Coordinates of C-alpha atoms in Angstrom, one line a residue:
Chain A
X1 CA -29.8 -8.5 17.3
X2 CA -27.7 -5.7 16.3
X3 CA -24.8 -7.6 16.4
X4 CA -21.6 -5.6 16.2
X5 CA -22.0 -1.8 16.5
X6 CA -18.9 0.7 15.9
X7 CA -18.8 4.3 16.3
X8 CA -18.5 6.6 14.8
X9 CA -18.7 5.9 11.4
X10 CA -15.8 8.6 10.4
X11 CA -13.4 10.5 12.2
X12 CA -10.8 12.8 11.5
X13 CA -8.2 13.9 14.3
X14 CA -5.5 16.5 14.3
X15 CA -2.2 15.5 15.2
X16 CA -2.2 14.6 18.8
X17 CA -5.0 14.1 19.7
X18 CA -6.9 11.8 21.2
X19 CA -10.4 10.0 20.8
X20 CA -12.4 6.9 21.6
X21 CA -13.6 4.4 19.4
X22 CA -16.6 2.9 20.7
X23 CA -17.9 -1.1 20.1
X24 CA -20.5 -3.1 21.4
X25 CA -22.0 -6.7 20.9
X26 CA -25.1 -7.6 21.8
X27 CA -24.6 -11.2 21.0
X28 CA -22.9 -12.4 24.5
X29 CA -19.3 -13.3 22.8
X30 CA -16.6 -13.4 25.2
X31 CA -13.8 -12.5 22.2
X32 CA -14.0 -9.4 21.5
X33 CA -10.6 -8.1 19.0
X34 CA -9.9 -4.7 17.2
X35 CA -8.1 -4.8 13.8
X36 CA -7.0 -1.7 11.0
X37 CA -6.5 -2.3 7.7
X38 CA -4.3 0.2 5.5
X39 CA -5.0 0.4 1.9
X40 CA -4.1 -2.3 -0.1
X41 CA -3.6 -4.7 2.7
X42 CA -4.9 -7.2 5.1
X43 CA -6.3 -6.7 9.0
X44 CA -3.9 -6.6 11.5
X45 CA -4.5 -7.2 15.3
X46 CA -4.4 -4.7 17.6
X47 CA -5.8 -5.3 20.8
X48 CA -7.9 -8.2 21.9
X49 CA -9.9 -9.6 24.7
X50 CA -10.6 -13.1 26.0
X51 CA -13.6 -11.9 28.4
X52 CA -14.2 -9.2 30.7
X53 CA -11.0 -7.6 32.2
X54 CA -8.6 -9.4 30.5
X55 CA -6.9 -8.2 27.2
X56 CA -3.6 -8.3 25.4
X57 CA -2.0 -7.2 22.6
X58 CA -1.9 -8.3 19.2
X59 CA 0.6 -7.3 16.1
X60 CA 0.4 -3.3 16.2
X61 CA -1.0 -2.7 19.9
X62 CA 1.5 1.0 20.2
X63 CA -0.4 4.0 20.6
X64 CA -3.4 2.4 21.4
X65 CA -4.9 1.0 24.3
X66 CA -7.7 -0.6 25.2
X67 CA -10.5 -1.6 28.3
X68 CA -13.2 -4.9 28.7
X69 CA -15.1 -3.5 32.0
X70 CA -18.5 -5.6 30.4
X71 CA -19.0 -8.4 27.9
X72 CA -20.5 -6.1 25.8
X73 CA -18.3 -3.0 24.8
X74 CA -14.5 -2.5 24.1
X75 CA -13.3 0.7 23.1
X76 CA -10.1 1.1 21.6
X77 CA -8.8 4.7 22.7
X78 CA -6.0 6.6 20.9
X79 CA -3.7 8.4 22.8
X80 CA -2.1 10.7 20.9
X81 CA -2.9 10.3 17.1
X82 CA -0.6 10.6 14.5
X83 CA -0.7 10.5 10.8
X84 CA 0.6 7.2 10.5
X85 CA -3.0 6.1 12.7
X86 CA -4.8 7.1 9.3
X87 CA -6.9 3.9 8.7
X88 CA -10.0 2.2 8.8
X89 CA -10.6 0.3 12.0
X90 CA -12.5 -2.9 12.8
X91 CA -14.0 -4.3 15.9
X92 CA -15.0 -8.0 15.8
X93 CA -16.5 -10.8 18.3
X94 CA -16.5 -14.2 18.7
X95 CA -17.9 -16.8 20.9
X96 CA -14.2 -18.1 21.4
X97 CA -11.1 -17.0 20.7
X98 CA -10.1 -20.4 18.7
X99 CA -12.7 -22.4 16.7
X100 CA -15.5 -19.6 16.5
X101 CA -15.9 -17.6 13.2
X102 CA -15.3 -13.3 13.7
X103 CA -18.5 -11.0 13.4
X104 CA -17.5 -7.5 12.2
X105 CA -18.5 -4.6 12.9
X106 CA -18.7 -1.6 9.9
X107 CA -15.6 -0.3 10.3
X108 CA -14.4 3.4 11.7
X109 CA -12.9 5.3 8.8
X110 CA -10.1 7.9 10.7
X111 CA -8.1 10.5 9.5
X112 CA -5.7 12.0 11.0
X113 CA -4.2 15.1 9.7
Chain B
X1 CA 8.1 -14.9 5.8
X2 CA 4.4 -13.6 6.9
X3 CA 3.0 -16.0 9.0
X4 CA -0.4 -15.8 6.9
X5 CA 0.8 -15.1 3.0
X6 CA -2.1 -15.5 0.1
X7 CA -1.7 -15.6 -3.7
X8 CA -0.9 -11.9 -4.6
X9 CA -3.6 -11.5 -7.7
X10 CA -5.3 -9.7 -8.7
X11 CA -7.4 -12.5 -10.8
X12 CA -9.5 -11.3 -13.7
X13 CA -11.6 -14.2 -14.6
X14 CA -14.6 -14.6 -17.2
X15 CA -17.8 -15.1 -15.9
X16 CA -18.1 -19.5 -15.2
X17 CA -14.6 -19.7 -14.9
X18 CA -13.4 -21.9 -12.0
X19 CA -11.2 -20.3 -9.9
X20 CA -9.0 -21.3 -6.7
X21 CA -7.0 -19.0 -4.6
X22 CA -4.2 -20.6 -1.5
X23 CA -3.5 -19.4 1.1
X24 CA -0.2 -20.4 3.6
X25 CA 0.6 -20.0 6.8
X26 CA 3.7 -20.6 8.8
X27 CA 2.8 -21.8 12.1
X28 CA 1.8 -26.2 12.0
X29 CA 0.0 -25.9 15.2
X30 CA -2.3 -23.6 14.0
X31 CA -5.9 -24.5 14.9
X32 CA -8.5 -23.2 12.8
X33 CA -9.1 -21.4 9.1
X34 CA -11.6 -19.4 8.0
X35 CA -12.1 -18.1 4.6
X36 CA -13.5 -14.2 4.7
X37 CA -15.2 -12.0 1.7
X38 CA -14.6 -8.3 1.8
X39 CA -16.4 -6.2 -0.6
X40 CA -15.0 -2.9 -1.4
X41 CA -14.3 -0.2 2.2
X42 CA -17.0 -3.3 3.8
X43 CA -16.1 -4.8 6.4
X44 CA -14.9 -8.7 5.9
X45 CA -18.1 -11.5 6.0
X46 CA -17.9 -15.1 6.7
X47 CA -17.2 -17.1 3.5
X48 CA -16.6 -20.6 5.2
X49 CA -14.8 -22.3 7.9
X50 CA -12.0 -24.8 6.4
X51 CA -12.5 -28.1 7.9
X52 CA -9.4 -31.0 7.7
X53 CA -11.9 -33.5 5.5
X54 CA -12.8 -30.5 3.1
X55 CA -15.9 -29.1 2.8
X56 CA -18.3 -27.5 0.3
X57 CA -21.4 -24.6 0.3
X58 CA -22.8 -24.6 -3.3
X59 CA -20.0 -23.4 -5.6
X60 CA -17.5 -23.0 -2.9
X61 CA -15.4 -25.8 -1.7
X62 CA -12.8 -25.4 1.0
X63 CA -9.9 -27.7 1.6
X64 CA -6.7 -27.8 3.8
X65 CA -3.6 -29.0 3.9
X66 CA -1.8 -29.6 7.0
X67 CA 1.4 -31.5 5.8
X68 CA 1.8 -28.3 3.7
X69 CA 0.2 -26.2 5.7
X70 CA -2.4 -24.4 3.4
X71 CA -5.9 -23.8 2.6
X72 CA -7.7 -23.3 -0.7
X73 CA -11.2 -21.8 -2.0
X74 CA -12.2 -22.7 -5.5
X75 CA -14.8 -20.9 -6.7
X76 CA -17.1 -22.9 -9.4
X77 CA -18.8 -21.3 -12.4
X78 CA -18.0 -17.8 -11.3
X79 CA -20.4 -14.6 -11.0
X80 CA -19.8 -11.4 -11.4
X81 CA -20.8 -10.8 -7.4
X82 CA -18.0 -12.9 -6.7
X83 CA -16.3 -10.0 -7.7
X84 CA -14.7 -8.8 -4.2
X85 CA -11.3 -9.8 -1.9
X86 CA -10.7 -12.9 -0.2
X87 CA -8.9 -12.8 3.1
X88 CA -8.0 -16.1 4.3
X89 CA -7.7 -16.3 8.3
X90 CA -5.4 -18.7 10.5
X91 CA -5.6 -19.1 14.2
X92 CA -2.4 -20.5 16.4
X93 CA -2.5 -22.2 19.2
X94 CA -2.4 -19.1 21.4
X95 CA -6.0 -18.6 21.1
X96 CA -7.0 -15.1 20.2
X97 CA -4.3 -13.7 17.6
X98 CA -6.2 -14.6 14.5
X99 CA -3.9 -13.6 11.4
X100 CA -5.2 -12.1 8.0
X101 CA -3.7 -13.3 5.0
X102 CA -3.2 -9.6 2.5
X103 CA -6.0 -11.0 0.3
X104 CA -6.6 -12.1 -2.8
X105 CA -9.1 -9.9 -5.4
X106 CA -10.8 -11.3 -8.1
X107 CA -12.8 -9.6 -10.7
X108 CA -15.5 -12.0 -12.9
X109 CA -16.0 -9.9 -16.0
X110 CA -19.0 -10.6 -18.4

């Protein structure tokens, strides 16, 4: 199994602009979630998913939004990026949203200049 | 407050010191706490889940604390790959908002 797979591995974005970020699990986890971390600090939540076509937002959802059409994949897509989007991204998945353990992806490192 | 706040560090520790890092968390329903290891621009790996009795893997033992609401890792006879952050992680009762504590970084030095 591949597990969790994020792409791409780096980005960097002009001001407004907008891109995709791509994940997929092969592992058949309902929870899928997307964090950032800045530097120096912990994950926050973004966007998550309790199955396919349902999601909600976490902490810091603005200027992001996000899709479950499949079990598989959830993209996170930024709409218009701005400097303050400068971070690295994580997409995990878990079997459940409560008692099961997060797998992580590798992280999308994006710059936004 | 945070709802998810961890000991601020950093800890520099010798190699076979015994360490232990807290974590708190704000919420009493919360359900379930994981401990995470994140090596440097890595992304975060399973460590342990914290179970209420306490629980051990090798030179990591787990405990928490629900009348104080707080989880701990000690780390026994250190090495220096335990060198890395610790990110403690709490999960409410609304299913799905999993909080990261900050984390905590030790450094084991020779």
């Amino acid at each position: 199994n591949a597990g969790v797979t994020q792409t791409p591995k780096f980005q960097v974005l002009k001001t407004g602009q907008s891109m995709t970020l791509q994940c997929a699990q092969d592992m058949n986890h309902e929870y899928m979630s997307w964090y950032r971390q800045d530097p120096g600090m912990g994950l926050r939540l973004i966007h998550y998913s309790v199955g396919a076509g349902i999601t909600d937002q976490g902490e810091v959802p603005n200027g992001y939004n996000v899709s479950r059409s499949t079990t598989e994949d959830f993209p996170l897509r930024l709409l218009s990026a701005a400097p303050s989007q400068t971070s690295v991204y994580f997409c995990a998945s878990s079997q459940g949203a409560l008692y099961s353990p997060l797998h992580f992806g590798n992280g999308t490192r994006l710059t936004v200049t | 407050r945070k709802e998810v706040e961890q000991d601020p560090g950093p800890f520099n520790v010798p190699e076979g010191a015994t360490v232990a890092f807290n974590c708190t968390y704000s919420n009493s329903a919360s359900q379930s706490f994981f401990w995470y290891r994140q090596d440097c621009r890595k992304e975060p790996k399973l460590l342990m889940s914290v179970y209420s009795s306490g629980n051990e893997d090798g030179r990591f033992t787990a405990q928490l604390n629900r009348a104080s609401q707080y989880i701990s890792l000690l780390i026994r006879d250190s090495k220096l790959s335990d060198s890395a952050t610790y990110l403690c992680v709490v999960t409410p009762p609304n299913a799905g908002k999993s909080t990261f504590g900050d984390g905590t970084t030790l450094t084991v030095k020779p």
